[in-house]
Amino acid sequence: MFSTLDVDIRPGSGLGRFEIGASLWTVLDMLRHLQHSFPQVEIKYDPDTSSTTPVILHIRPHLDLLFSGKHQRLHTICLRKLRDPNPPVLLRYKDMILSSTEECLTRVAVRRTFGPTYPGDELRYPGLWFSFEEDTMGEGVKSGHGDDRTQEVKRVMISQKENDGKSLDALEEVRELPVMAGDVRQAVVKVHHGVTLHFYPASSQPVHVKLGETTAQDLTLDLGPPLRVHYKEDERMSIHAKDNTSEAHDEPRYFYNYFQHGLDFLITGPEHTVTKIILHTNVPGSPLFQRYKRCNWEIEGEPEDDEDDTPPRKRFFDRFETISHFLSPREPPPSMHLDRTDEEEDITLPSATSRLYGYDGIILEVSESSQVLSVTLF
């Protein structure tokens, strides 16, 4: 026996549990906790451009969710197979039932509910449209009965409204929405200094996290308590450290993990100060995909002169070669090989390996396709 998928339409805003503008990390985390309701989820993306590719979640059999490529925000919701009883769909708008296993949603019923709109094969309203095409995903088969009042709706789609009332283009980023409040909008990295975090809404005051100055208490006051505190016990990388004294290892060393912001902070010493900052890109197909929300980081360089108020920057979607030359015009430094499945014998990943490139004050973790998976400041 299947439980009914009971969802309400909110034009330009959402459908059921799903809100336009929600992050990919948040939606997948929600689906993980609702596996009894959504047992079949498939993730699709372009592996050649996975740091900027739009991501589609197929939640079988009724839902397709399209996320924007750079900010990984829910862009478009598609509800299909309205009459498929496995599970049955109950579609509502305000206090009305539009579609159910007993009630078919037709062209005339849409016009009665939402009023007149421009002519065409689809009925389009601001932030909402109804398609009468057969469900052949991408084949472009038209039903050919544009004037048939009893024509059955095959798909319902919701996306953000443009300022002129039109729907958002499929490849555009989602504009700021209330669901984004409290999320990191931008993280500006300055090597040897730290990171400046800008939040939604855009009017929020930025938070400055400075290496060697910001304390664990400061982080809690500015960002709230971390989702996890992880005490650092793996000291294998210390063999590469210049100062490998036992006294340094006796000091408290622990991470504040802010998965919801795509950030980690290593806190050390008797003053419990931040000595390392890690920013995660959340690249689909990478070993740490979905452990962290995408952090929209930018590495800021030195201004060309005192009057330059727009210093150069490189962003998370720039290729490794570009960022490497930005950090150091010489050849890239020697890299270390990292395989995140070494500790997990029962786990296999299509792209489990990455490489670590160290520069003065910064480390880049890079995929085999030259995408920067994370940035570490120290």
PDB file of N, CA, C and O in Angstrom, residues 82-109:
ATOM      1  N   LEU A  82       0.540  12.461 -12.969  1.00  0.00           N
ATOM      2  CA  LEU A  82      -0.444  12.809 -11.948  1.00  0.00           C
ATOM      3  C   LEU A  82      -1.442  11.689 -11.677  1.00  0.00           C
ATOM      4  O   LEU A  82      -1.985  11.594 -10.566  1.00  0.00           O
ATOM      5  N   ARG A  83      -1.655  10.824 -12.664  1.00  0.00           N
ATOM      6  CA  ARG A  83      -2.667   9.765 -12.480  1.00  0.00           C
ATOM      7  C   ARG A  83      -2.051   8.417 -12.127  1.00  0.00           C
ATOM      8  O   ARG A  83      -2.764   7.428 -11.979  1.00  0.00           O
ATOM      9  N   ASP A  84      -0.731   8.378 -11.998  1.00  0.00           N
ATOM     10  CA  ASP A  84      -0.061   7.133 -11.609  1.00  0.00           C
ATOM     11  C   ASP A  84      -0.416   6.830 -10.159  1.00  0.00           C
ATOM     12  O   ASP A  84      -0.153   7.636  -9.262  1.00  0.00           O
ATOM     13  N   PRO A  85      -0.991   5.644  -9.877  1.00  0.00           N
ATOM     14  CA  PRO A  85      -1.435   5.351  -8.502  1.00  0.00           C
ATOM     15  C   PRO A  85      -0.337   4.820  -7.587  1.00  0.00           C
ATOM     16  O   PRO A  85      -0.628   4.448  -6.446  1.00  0.00           O
ATOM     17  N   ASN A  86       0.897   4.773  -8.045  1.00  0.00           N
ATOM     18  CA  ASN A  86       1.969   4.158  -7.246  1.00  0.00           C
ATOM     19  C   ASN A  86       3.121   5.138  -6.982  1.00  0.00           C
ATOM     20  O   ASN A  86       4.147   5.076  -7.653  1.00  0.00           O
ATOM     21  N   PRO A  87       3.028   6.050  -6.025  1.00  0.00           N
ATOM     22  CA  PRO A  87       1.875   6.292  -5.145  1.00  0.00           C
ATOM     23  C   PRO A  87       0.890   7.275  -5.770  1.00  0.00           C
ATOM     24  O   PRO A  87       1.251   7.999  -6.710  1.00  0.00           O
ATOM     25  N   PRO A  88      -0.329   7.345  -5.269  1.00  0.00           N
ATOM     26  CA  PRO A  88      -1.298   8.313  -5.789  1.00  0.00           C
ATOM     27  C   PRO A  88      -0.894   9.734  -5.419  1.00  0.00           C
ATOM     28  O   PRO A  88      -0.223   9.973  -4.411  1.00  0.00           O
ATOM     29  N   VAL A  89      -1.287  10.692  -6.277  1.00  0.00           N
ATOM     30  CA  VAL A  89      -0.968  12.103  -6.066  1.00  0.00           C
ATOM     31  C   VAL A  89      -2.259  12.868  -5.799  1.00  0.00           C
ATOM     32  O   VAL A  89      -3.245  12.727  -6.528  1.00  0.00           O
ATOM     33  N   LEU A  90      -2.224  13.686  -4.747  1.00  0.00           N
ATOM     34  CA  LEU A  90      -3.317  14.609  -4.459  1.00  0.00           C
ATOM     35  C   LEU A  90      -2.756  16.015  -4.588  1.00  0.00           C
ATOM     36  O   LEU A  90      -1.909  16.441  -3.793  1.00  0.00           O
ATOM     37  N   LEU A  91      -3.186  16.739  -5.632  1.00  0.00           N
ATOM     38  CA  LEU A  91      -2.654  18.059  -5.933  1.00  0.00           C
ATOM     39  C   LEU A  91      -3.667  19.116  -5.531  1.00  0.00           C
ATOM     40  O   LEU A  91      -4.816  19.086  -5.954  1.00  0.00           O
ATOM     41  N   ARG A  92      -3.205  20.075  -4.711  1.00  0.00           N
ATOM     42  CA  ARG A  92      -4.100  21.110  -4.193  1.00  0.00           C
ATOM     43  C   ARG A  92      -3.617  22.495  -4.623  1.00  0.00           C
ATOM     44  O   ARG A  92      -2.433  22.706  -4.886  1.00  0.00           O
ATOM     45  N   TYR A  93      -4.544  23.427  -4.643  1.00  0.00           N
ATOM     46  CA  TYR A  93      -4.227  24.838  -4.778  1.00  0.00           C
ATOM     47  C   TYR A  93      -5.159  25.594  -3.847  1.00  0.00           C
ATOM     48  O   TYR A  93      -6.380  25.558  -4.012  1.00  0.00           O
ATOM     49  N   LYS A  94      -4.539  26.233  -2.832  1.00  0.00           N
ATOM     50  CA  LYS A  94      -5.316  26.875  -1.764  1.00  0.00           C
ATOM     51  C   LYS A  94      -6.247  25.821  -1.143  1.00  0.00           C
ATOM     52  O   LYS A  94      -5.787  24.822  -0.629  1.00  0.00           O
ATOM     53  N   ASP A  95      -7.544  26.015  -1.205  1.00  0.00           N
ATOM     54  CA  ASP A  95      -8.471  25.063  -0.580  1.00  0.00           C
ATOM     55  C   ASP A  95      -9.095  24.107  -1.589  1.00  0.00           C
ATOM     56  O   ASP A  95     -10.012  23.342  -1.243  1.00  0.00           O
ATOM     57  N   MET A  96      -8.609  24.120  -2.828  1.00  0.00           N
ATOM     58  CA  MET A  96      -9.213  23.304  -3.874  1.00  0.00           C
ATOM     59  C   MET A  96      -8.348  22.101  -4.210  1.00  0.00           C
ATOM     60  O   MET A  96      -7.117  22.187  -4.199  1.00  0.00           O
ATOM     61  N   ILE A  97      -8.983  21.005  -4.528  1.00  0.00           N
ATOM     62  CA  ILE A  97      -8.285  19.830  -5.055  1.00  0.00           C
ATOM     63  C   ILE A  97      -8.291  19.926  -6.572  1.00  0.00           C
ATOM     64  O   ILE A  97      -9.349  19.952  -7.209  1.00  0.00           O
ATOM     65  N   LEU A  98      -7.089  20.005  -7.168  1.00  0.00           N
ATOM     66  CA  LEU A  98      -6.976  20.116  -8.615  1.00  0.00           C
ATOM     67  C   LEU A  98      -6.944  18.762  -9.300  1.00  0.00           C
ATOM     68  O   LEU A  98      -7.501  18.585 -10.387  1.00  0.00           O
ATOM     69  N   SER A  99      -6.252  17.800  -8.670  1.00  0.00           N
ATOM     70  CA  SER A  99      -6.059  16.505  -9.315  1.00  0.00           C
ATOM     71  C   SER A  99      -5.934  15.426  -8.253  1.00  0.00           C
ATOM     72  O   SER A  99      -5.343  15.642  -7.185  1.00  0.00           O
ATOM     73  N   SER A 100      -6.489  14.271  -8.566  1.00  0.00           N
ATOM     74  CA  SER A 100      -6.370  13.094  -7.709  1.00  0.00           C
ATOM     75  C   SER A 100      -6.564  11.865  -8.583  1.00  0.00           C
ATOM     76  O   SER A 100      -6.727  11.979  -9.799  1.00  0.00           O
ATOM     77  N   THR A 101      -6.534  10.706  -7.993  1.00  0.00           N
ATOM     78  CA  THR A 101      -6.760   9.490  -8.783  1.00  0.00           C
ATOM     79  C   THR A 101      -8.173   9.453  -9.344  1.00  0.00           C
ATOM     80  O   THR A 101      -8.428   8.822 -10.366  1.00  0.00           O
ATOM     81  N   GLU A 102      -9.094  10.154  -8.700  1.00  0.00           N
ATOM     82  CA  GLU A 102     -10.479  10.178  -9.180  1.00  0.00           C
ATOM     83  C   GLU A 102     -10.779  11.390 -10.055  1.00  0.00           C
ATOM     84  O   GLU A 102     -11.722  11.379 -10.847  1.00  0.00           O
ATOM     85  N   GLU A 103      -9.968  12.456  -9.915  1.00  0.00           N
ATOM     86  CA  GLU A 103     -10.266  13.696 -10.613  1.00  0.00           C
ATOM     87  C   GLU A 103      -9.127  14.060 -11.543  1.00  0.00           C
ATOM     88  O   GLU A 103      -7.989  14.259 -11.116  1.00  0.00           O
ATOM     89  N   CYS A 104      -9.418  14.173 -12.826  1.00  0.00           N
ATOM     90  CA  CYS A 104      -8.407  14.481 -13.841  1.00  0.00           C
ATOM     91  C   CYS A 104      -8.311  15.996 -14.026  1.00  0.00           C
ATOM     92  O   CYS A 104      -9.336  16.681 -14.153  1.00  0.00           O
ATOM     93  N   LEU A 105      -7.071  16.504 -14.057  1.00  0.00           N
ATOM     94  CA  LEU A 105      -6.849  17.931 -14.276  1.00  0.00           C
ATOM     95  C   LEU A 105      -6.776  18.186 -15.775  1.00  0.00           C
ATOM     96  O   LEU A 105      -5.904  17.654 -16.469  1.00  0.00           O
ATOM     97  N   THR A 106      -7.668  19.014 -16.279  1.00  0.00           N
ATOM     98  CA  THR A 106      -7.755  19.284 -17.714  1.00  0.00           C
ATOM     99  C   THR A 106      -7.461  20.748 -18.011  1.00  0.00           C
ATOM    100  O   THR A 106      -7.360  21.580 -17.105  1.00  0.00           O
ATOM    101  N   ARG A 107      -7.360  21.043 -19.313  1.00  0.00           N
ATOM    102  CA  ARG A 107      -7.080  22.414 -19.745  1.00  0.00           C
ATOM    103  C   ARG A 107      -8.153  23.376 -19.261  1.00  0.00           C
ATOM    104  O   ARG A 107      -7.838  24.458 -18.742  1.00  0.00           O
ATOM    105  N   VAL A 108      -9.399  23.002 -19.384  1.00  0.00           N
ATOM    106  CA  VAL A 108     -10.479  23.898 -18.978  1.00  0.00           C
ATOM    107  C   VAL A 108     -10.495  24.075 -17.465  1.00  0.00           C
ATOM    108  O   VAL A 108     -10.787  25.168 -16.956  1.00  0.00           O
ATOM    109  N   ALA A 109     -10.146  23.029 -16.700  1.00  0.00           N
ATOM    110  CA  ALA A 109     -10.108  23.141 -15.243  1.00  0.00           C
ATOM    111  C   ALA A 109      -9.002  24.092 -14.795  1.00  0.00           C
ATOM    112  O   ALA A 109      -9.169  24.859 -13.840  1.00  0.00           O
TER     113      ALA A 109
END
